[in-house]
Tab-separated table of C-alpha atoms in Angstrom:
chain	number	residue	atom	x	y	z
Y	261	UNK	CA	113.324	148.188	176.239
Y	262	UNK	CA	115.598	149.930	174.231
Y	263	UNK	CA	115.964	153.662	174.859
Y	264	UNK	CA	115.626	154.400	170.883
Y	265	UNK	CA	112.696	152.674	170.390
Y	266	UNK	CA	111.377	153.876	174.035
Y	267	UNK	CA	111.554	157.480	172.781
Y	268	UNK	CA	109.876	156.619	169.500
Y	269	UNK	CA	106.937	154.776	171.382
Y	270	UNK	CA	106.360	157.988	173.617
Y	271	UNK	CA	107.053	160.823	170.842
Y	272	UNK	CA	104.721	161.216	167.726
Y	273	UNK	CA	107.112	161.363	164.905
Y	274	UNK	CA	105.618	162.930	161.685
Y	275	UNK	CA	103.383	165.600	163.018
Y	276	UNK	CA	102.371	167.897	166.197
Y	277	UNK	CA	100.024	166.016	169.012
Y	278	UNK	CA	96.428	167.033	167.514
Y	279	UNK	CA	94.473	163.828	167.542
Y	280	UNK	CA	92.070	162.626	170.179
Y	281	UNK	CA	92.248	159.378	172.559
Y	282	UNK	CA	89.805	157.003	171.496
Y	283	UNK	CA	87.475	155.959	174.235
Y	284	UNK	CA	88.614	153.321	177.105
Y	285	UNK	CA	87.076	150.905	179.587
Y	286	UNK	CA	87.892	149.987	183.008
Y	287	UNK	CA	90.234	146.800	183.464
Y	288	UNK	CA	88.361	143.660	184.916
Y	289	UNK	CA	89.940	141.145	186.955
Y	290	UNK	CA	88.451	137.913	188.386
Y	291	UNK	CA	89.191	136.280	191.938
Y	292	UNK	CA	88.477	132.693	192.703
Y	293	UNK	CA	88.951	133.207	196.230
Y	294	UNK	CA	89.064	136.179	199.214
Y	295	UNK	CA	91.515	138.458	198.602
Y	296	UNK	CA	92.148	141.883	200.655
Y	297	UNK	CA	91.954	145.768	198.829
Y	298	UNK	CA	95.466	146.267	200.073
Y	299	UNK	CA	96.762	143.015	198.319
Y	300	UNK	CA	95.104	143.792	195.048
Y	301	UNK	CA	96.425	147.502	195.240
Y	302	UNK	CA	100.113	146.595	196.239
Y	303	UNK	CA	99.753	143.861	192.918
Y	304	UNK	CA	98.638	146.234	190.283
Y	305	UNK	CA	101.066	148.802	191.757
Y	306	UNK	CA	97.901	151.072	192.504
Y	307	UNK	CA	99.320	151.645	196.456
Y	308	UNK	CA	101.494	154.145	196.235
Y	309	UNK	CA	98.467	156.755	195.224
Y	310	UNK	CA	95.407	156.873	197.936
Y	311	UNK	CA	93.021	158.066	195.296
Y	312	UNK	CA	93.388	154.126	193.601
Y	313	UNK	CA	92.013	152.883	196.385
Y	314	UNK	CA	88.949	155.137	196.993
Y	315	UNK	CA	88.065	155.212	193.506
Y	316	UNK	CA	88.102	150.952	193.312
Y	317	UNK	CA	85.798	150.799	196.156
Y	318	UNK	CA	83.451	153.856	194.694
Y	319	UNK	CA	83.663	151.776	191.599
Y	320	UNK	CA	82.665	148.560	192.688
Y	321	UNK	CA	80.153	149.674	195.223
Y	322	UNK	CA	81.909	148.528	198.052
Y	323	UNK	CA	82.868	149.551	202.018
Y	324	UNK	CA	84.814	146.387	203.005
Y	325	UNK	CA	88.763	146.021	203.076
Y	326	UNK	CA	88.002	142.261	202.437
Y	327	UNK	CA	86.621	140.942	198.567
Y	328	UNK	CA	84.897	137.888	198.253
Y	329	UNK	CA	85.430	135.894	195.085
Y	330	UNK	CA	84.418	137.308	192.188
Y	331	UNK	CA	84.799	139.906	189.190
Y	332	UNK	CA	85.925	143.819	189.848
Y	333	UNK	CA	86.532	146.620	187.967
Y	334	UNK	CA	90.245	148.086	188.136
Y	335	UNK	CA	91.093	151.946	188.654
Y	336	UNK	CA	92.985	151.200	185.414
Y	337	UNK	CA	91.505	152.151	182.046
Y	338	UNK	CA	92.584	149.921	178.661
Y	339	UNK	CA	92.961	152.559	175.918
Y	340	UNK	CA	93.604	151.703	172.514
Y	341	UNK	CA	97.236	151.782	170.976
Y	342	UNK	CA	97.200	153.512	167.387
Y	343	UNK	CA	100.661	151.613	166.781
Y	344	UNK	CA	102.537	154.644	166.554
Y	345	UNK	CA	103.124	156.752	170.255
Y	346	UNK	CA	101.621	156.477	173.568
Y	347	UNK	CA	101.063	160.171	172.820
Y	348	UNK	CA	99.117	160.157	169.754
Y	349	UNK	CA	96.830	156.905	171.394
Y	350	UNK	CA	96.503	158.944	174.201
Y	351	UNK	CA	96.009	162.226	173.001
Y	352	UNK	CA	98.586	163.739	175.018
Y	353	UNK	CA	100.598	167.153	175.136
Y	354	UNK	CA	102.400	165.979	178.235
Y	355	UNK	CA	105.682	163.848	177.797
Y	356	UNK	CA	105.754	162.945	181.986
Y	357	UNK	CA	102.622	162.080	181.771
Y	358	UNK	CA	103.275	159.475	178.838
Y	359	UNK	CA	106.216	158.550	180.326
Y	360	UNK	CA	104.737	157.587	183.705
Y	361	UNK	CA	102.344	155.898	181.165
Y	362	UNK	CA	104.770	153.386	179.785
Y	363	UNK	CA	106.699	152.865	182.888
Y	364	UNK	CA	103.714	151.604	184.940
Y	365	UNK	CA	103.291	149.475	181.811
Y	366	UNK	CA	106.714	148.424	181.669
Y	367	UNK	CA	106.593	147.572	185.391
Y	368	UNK	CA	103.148	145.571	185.227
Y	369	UNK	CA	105.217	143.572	182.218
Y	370	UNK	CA	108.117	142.986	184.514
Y	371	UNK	CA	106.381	141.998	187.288
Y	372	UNK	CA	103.956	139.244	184.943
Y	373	UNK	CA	101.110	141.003	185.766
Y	374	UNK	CA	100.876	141.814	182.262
Y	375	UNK	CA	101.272	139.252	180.093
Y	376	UNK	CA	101.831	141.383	177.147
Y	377	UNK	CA	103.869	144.704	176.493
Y	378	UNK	CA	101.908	148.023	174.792
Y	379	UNK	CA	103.050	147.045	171.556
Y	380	UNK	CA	102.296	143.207	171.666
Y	381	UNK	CA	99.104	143.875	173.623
Y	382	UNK	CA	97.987	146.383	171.415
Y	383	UNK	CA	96.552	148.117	174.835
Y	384	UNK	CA	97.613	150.797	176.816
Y	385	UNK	CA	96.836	150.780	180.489
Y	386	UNK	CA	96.836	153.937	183.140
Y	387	UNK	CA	96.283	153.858	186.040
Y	388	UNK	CA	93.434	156.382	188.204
Y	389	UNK	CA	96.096	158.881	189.582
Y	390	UNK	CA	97.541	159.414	185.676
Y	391	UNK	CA	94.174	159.789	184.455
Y	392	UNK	CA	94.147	163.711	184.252
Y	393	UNK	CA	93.281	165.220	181.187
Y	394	UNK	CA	92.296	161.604	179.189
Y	395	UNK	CA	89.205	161.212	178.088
Y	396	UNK	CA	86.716	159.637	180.435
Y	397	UNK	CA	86.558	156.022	181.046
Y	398	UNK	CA	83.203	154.079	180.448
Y	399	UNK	CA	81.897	152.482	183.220
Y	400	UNK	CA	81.502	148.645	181.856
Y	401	UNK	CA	84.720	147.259	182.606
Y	402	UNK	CA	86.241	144.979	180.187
Y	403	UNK	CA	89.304	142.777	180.102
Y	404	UNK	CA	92.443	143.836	177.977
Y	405	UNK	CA	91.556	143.468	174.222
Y	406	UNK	CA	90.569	146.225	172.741
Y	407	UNK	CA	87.407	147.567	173.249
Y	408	UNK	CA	84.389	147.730	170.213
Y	409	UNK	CA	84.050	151.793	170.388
Y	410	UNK	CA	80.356	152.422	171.940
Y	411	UNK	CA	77.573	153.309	169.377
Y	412	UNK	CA	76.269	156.759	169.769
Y	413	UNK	CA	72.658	157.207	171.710
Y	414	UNK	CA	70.121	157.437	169.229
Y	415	UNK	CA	67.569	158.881	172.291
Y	416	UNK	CA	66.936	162.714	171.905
Y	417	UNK	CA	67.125	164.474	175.225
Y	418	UNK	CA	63.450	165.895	176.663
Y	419	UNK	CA	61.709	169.162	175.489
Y	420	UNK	CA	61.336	171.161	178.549
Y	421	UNK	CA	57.686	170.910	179.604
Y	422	UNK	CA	57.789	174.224	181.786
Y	423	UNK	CA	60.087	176.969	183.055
Y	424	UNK	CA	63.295	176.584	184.721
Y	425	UNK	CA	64.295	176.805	188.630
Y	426	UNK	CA	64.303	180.591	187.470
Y	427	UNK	CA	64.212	184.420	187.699
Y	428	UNK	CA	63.229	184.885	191.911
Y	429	UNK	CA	59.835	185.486	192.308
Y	430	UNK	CA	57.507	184.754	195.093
Y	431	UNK	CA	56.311	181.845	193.310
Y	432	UNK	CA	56.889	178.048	194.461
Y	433	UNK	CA	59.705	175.844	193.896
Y	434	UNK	CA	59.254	172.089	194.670
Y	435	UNK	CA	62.548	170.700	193.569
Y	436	UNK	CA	63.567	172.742	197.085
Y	437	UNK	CA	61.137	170.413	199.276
Y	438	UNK	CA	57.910	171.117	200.546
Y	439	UNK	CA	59.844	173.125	203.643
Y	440	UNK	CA	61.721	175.318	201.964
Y	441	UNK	CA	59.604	175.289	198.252
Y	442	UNK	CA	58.689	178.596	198.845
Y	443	UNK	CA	61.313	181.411	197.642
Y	444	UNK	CA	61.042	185.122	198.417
Y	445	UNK	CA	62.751	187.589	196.669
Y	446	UNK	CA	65.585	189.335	198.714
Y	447	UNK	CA	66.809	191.680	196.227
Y	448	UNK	CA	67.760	192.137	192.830
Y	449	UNK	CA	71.113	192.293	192.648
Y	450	UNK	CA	71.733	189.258	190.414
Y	451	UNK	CA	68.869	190.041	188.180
Y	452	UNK	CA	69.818	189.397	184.433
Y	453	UNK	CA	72.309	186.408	186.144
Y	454	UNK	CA	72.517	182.966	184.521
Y	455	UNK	CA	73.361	180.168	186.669
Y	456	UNK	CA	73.910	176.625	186.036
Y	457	UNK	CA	75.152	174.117	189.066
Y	458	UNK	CA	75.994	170.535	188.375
Y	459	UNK	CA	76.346	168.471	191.457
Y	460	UNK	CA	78.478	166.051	191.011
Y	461	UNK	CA	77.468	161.943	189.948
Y	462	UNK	CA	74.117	161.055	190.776
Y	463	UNK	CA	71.710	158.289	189.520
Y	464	UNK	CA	74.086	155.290	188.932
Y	465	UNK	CA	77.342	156.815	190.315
Y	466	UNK	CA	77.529	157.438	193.356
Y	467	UNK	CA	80.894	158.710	194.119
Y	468	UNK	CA	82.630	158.192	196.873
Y	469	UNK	CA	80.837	156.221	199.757
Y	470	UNK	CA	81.548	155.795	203.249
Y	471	UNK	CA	80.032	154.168	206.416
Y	472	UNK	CA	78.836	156.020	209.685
Y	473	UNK	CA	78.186	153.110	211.924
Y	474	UNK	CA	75.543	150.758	210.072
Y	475	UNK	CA	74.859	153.694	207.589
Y	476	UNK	CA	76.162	154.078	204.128
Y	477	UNK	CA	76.970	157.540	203.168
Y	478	UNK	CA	77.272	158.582	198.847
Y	479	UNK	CA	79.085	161.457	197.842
Y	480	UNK	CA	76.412	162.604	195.091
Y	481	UNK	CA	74.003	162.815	198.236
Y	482	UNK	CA	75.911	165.889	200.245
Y	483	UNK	CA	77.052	167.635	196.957
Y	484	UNK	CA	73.457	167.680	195.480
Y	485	UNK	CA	72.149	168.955	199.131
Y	486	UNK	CA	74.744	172.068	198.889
Y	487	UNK	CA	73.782	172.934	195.383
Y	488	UNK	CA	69.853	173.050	196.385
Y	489	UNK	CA	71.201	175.213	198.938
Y	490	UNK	CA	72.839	177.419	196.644
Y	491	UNK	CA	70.777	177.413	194.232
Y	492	UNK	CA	67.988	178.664	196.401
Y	493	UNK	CA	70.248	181.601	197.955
Y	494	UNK	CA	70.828	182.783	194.184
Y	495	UNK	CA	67.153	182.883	193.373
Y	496	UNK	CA	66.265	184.882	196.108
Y	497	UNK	CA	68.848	187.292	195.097
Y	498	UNK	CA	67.129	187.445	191.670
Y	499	UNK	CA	69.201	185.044	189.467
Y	500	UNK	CA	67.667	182.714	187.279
Y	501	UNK	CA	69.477	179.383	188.502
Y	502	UNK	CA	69.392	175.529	186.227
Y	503	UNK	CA	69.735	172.888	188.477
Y	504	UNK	CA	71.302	170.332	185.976
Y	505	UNK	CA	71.428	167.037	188.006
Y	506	UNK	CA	68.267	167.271	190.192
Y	507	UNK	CA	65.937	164.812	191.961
Y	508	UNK	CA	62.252	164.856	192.288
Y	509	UNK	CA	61.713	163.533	195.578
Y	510	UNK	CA	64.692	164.675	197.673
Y	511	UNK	CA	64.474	168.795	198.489
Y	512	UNK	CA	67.027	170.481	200.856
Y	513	UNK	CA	66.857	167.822	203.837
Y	514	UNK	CA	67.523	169.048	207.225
Y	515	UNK	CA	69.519	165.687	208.258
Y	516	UNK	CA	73.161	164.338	208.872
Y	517	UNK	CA	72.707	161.075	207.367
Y	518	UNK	CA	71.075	161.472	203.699
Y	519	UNK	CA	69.406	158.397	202.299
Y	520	UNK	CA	70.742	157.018	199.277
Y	521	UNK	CA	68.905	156.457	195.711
Y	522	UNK	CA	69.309	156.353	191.947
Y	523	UNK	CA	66.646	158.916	191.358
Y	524	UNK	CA	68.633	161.561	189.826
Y	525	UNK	CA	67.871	162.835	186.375
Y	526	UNK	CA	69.664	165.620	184.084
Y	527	UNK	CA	68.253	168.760	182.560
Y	528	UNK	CA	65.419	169.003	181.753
Y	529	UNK	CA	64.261	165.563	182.808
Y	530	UNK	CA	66.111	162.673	181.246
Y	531	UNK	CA	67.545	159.312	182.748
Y	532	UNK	CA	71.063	159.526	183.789
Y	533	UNK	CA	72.841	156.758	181.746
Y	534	UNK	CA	75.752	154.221	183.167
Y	535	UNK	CA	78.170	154.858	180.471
Y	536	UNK	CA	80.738	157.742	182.692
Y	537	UNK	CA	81.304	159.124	178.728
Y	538	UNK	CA	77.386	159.672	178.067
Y	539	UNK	CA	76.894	160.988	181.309
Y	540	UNK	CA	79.688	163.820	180.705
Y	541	UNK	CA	78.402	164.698	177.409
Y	542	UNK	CA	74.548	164.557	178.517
Y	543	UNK	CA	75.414	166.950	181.477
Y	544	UNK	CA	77.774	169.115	178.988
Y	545	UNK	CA	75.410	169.377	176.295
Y	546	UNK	CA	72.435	170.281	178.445
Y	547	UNK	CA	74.572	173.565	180.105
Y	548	UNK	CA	75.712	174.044	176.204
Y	549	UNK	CA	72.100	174.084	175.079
Y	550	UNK	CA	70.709	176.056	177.558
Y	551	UNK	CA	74.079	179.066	177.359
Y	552	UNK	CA	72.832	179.044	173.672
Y	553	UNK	CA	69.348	179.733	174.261
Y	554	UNK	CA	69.770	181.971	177.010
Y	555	UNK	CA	72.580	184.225	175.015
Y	556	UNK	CA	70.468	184.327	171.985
Y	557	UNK	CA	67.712	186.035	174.608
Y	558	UNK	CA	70.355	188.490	175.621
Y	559	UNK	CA	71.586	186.948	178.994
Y	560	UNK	CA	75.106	188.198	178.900
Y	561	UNK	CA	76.722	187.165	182.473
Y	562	UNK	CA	76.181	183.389	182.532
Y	563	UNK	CA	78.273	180.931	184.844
Y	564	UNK	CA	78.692	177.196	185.594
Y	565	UNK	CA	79.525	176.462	189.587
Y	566	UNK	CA	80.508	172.486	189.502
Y	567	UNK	CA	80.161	171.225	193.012
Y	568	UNK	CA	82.479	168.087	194.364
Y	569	UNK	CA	83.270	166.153	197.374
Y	570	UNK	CA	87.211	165.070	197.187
Y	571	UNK	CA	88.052	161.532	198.526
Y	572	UNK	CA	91.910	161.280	199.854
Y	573	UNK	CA	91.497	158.933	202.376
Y	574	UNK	CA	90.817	159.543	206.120
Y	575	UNK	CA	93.811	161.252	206.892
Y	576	UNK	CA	93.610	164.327	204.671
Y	577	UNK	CA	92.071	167.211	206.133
Y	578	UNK	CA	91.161	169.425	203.109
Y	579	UNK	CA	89.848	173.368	202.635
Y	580	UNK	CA	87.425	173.681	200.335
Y	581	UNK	CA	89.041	174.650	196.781
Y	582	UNK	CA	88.758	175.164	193.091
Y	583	UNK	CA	89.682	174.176	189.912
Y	584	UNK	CA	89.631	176.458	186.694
Y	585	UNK	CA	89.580	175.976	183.013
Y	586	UNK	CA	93.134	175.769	181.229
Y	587	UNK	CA	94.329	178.750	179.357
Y	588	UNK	CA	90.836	180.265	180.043
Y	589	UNK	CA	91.896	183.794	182.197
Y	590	UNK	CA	87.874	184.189	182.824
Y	591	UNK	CA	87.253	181.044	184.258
Y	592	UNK	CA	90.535	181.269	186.475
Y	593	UNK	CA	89.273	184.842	187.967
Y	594	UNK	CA	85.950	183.223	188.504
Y	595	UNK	CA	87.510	180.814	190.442
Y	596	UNK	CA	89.504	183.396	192.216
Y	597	UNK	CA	87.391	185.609	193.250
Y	598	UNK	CA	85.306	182.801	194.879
Y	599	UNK	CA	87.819	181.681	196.467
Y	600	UNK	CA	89.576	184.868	198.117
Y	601	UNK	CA	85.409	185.066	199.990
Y	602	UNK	CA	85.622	181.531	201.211
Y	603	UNK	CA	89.121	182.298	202.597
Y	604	UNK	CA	87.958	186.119	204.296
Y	605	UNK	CA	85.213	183.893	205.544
Y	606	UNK	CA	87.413	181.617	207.076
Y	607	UNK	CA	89.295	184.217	208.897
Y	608	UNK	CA	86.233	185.665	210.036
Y	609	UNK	CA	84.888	182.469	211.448
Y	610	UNK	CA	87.922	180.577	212.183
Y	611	UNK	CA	90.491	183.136	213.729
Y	612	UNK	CA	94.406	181.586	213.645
Y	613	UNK	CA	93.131	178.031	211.787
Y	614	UNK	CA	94.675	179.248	208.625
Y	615	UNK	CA	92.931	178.103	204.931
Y	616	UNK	CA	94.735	175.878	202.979
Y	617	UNK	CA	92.586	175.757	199.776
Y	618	UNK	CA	93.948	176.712	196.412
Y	619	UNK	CA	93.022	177.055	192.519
Y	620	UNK	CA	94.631	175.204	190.067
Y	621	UNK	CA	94.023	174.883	186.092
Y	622	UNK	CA	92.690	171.384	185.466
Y	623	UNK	CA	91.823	169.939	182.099
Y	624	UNK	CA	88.452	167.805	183.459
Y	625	UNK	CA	85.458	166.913	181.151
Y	626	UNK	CA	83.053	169.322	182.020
Y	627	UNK	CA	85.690	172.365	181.817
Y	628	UNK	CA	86.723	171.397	178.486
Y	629	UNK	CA	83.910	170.448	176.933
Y	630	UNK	CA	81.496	173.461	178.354
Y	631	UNK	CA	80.622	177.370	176.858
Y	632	UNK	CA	80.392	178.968	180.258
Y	633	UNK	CA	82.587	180.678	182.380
Y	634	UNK	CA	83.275	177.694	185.085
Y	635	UNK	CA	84.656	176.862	188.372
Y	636	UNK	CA	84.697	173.267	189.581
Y	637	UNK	CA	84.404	173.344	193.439
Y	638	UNK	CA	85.478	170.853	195.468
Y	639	UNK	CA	84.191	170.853	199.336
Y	640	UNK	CA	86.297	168.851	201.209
Y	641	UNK	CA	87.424	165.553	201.818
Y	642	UNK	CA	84.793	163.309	202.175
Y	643	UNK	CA	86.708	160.605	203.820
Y	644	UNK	CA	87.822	162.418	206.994
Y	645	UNK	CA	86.409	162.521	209.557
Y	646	UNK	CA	86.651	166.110	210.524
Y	647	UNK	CA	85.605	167.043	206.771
Y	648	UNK	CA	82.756	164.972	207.464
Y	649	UNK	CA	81.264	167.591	209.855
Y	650	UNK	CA	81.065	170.102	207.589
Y	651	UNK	CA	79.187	167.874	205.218
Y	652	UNK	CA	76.868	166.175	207.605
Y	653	UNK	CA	75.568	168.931	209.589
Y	654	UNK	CA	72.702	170.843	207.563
Y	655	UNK	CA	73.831	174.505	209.180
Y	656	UNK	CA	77.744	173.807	207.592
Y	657	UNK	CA	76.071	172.821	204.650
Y	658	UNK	CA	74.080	175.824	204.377
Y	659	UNK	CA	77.337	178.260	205.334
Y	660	UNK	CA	79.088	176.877	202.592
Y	661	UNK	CA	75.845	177.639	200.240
Y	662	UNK	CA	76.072	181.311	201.841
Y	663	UNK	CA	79.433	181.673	201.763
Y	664	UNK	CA	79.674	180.946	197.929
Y	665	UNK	CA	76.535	182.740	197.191
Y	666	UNK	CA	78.439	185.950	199.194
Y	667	UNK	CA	81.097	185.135	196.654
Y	668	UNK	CA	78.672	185.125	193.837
Y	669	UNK	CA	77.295	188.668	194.799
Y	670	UNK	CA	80.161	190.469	193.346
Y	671	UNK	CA	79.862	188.547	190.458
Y	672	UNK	CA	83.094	188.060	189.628
């Protein structure tokens, strides 16, 4: 390509970047015969990034290195291309990142596995590990054409029927489990504390999966578990605590190996849909809606704790760590101040071992798009298998829910 008209299809010409990406759907390939994961990586030049990987087989619901024949959903999302920059299509401050764009493009082009360029195609593709800061991706993958741009749910979201996981009280809470639905009040020093936890997926998503043996381990299972935990701790502290992805039947569980389900449901009580876009926004708009109301009845110190599972591949040995709203100073001494407890506790615990976790700003979904101060927490690396300890043991699940709450105490 031309270097002129290169730097004319990454730059926006007549005006600053302020537009928005439309919305994208995964890339869907078809296999007539068995192919491996590693094979399908290395030929969609997804190999060189771990995170591909993890996040095709979290996709597709699968554990095995070996596909049969069939149809599969890329780590790649198709975006539109407005005809004028891969900026402006892609909503983008960030020349690397459009750069990186183009080239992966370019490559795919070279190497006939596109058959089309941007411009001919009319399509842009990126890949998972350059998705950082685009809009979500649905989760009905589609081929390359452009996509017909979803219509909006006409379904209102449910009237809350009764109060809240709420202020501590000696009262009952059965979203805890009939073992632990019973929550005394410790103290009161987070009275007049708003609280809102997301784990994170749940009901259709999953996240990341992995197998112990004959057992099939989700993500959304062992983050969900830690936020009941937390949750819990804050209430007896006198907080009034949301629970915004929550399931009926499942309580704190005592157990290493958590059954799986779709049962999940977002504030107050409605179905968690399959489009990844809807399910931001749902999630979003209930934490918005609730900030509102709870402002308006003069709750001042609100905050939104989003709790993760990372997936890096077995190797990886992660610290727990955080990620803070961009250009939001509040948000990144939330995250902070969290995150200087989890490392004393550490050092307390875990004399010469050394943390390694760290805060960075992060332009995800449910930072942008939410009122409350935030942190998005991220536990560990699901996929190794020292990580996995601290996730499938219920007493290093419950540390991390004290250490945090210790964190929260100060309320930073």
């Amino acid at each position: 390509m031309p270097p002129f008209f290169r730097t004319m299809l990454l730059a926006l010409v007549l005006a600053p970047i302020t537009l928005t990406a439309q919305k994208s759907r995964f890339v869907e390939i078809k296999t007539t015969k068995k192919i491996t994961v590693d094979s399908l990586m290395s030929r969609y030049r997804l190999n060189g990034h771990r995170e591909n990987r993890d996040y095709f087989l979290g996709l597709n619901r699968i554990i095995s290195s070996e596909l049969k024949a069939g149809k599969y959903a890329l780590p790649i999302s198709s975006y539109p291309f407005n005809g004028k920059s891969i900026r402006s299509s892609l909503g983008l401050d960030d020349w690397s990142t459009a750069e990186a764009v183009l080239a992966y493009n370019d490559l795919l082009k070279k190497k006939g596995v596109r058959k089309k360029s941007v411009v001919a195609s009319k399509t842009i593709w990126v890949p998972y590990h350059l998705h950082n800061g685009l809009p979500a991706v649905t989760s009905k993958p589609v081929a390359t054409k452009t996509p017909a741009k979803p219509k909006p749910s006409k379904k209102k979201a449910s009237t809350p029927t009764g109060p809240p996981i709420a202020k501590a009280s000696n009262g009952s809470f059965p979203i805890f489990g009939k073992k632990y639905a019973k929550v005394k009040a410790k103290s009161n020093r987070l009275k007049g504390c708003v609280y809102y936890i997301v784990s994170g997926h749940g009901g259709p998503d999953p996240g990341a999966m992995v197998r112990k043996g004959k057992t099939r381990l989700h993500e959304d299972e062992y983050a969900y578990d830690v936020s009941l935990r937390l949750a819990r701790n804050l209430i007896e502290q006198g907080a009034k605590v949301y629970v915004i992805i929550r399931d009926p039947k499942d309580g704190i569980r005592d157990k290493q190996y958590l059954g799986t389900g779709q049962n999940e449901r977002c504030w107050p009580n409605d179905p968690i849909p399959l489009d990844q876009i809807e399910r931001l926004d749902q999630r979003a708009n209930a934490v918005n809606r609730l900030y509102k109301q709870n402002k308006a009845m003069g709750f001042r110190y609100q905050r939104l704790l989003m709790v993760h599972l990372d997936s890096r591949g077995t190797e990886k040995n992660i610290d727990m760590y955080f990620y803070h709203r961009l250009k939001d100073n509040n948000s990144k001494r939330f995250s902070q101040s969290l995150m200087s407890t989890i490392k004393r506790k550490y050092e307390q615990k875990r004399k010469g071992r050394g943390y390694t976790g760290y805060i960075r700003g992060r332009d995800l979904h449910m930072l942008r798009e939410t009122t409350p101060v935030a942190t998005y927490i991220e536990l560990g690396n699901f996929q190794n298998p020292n990580n996995q300890q601290r996730f499938l043991l219920p007493s290093n699940r419950q540390a991390m829910a004290n250490w945090l709450t210790e964190g929260l105490l100060k309320k930073p």
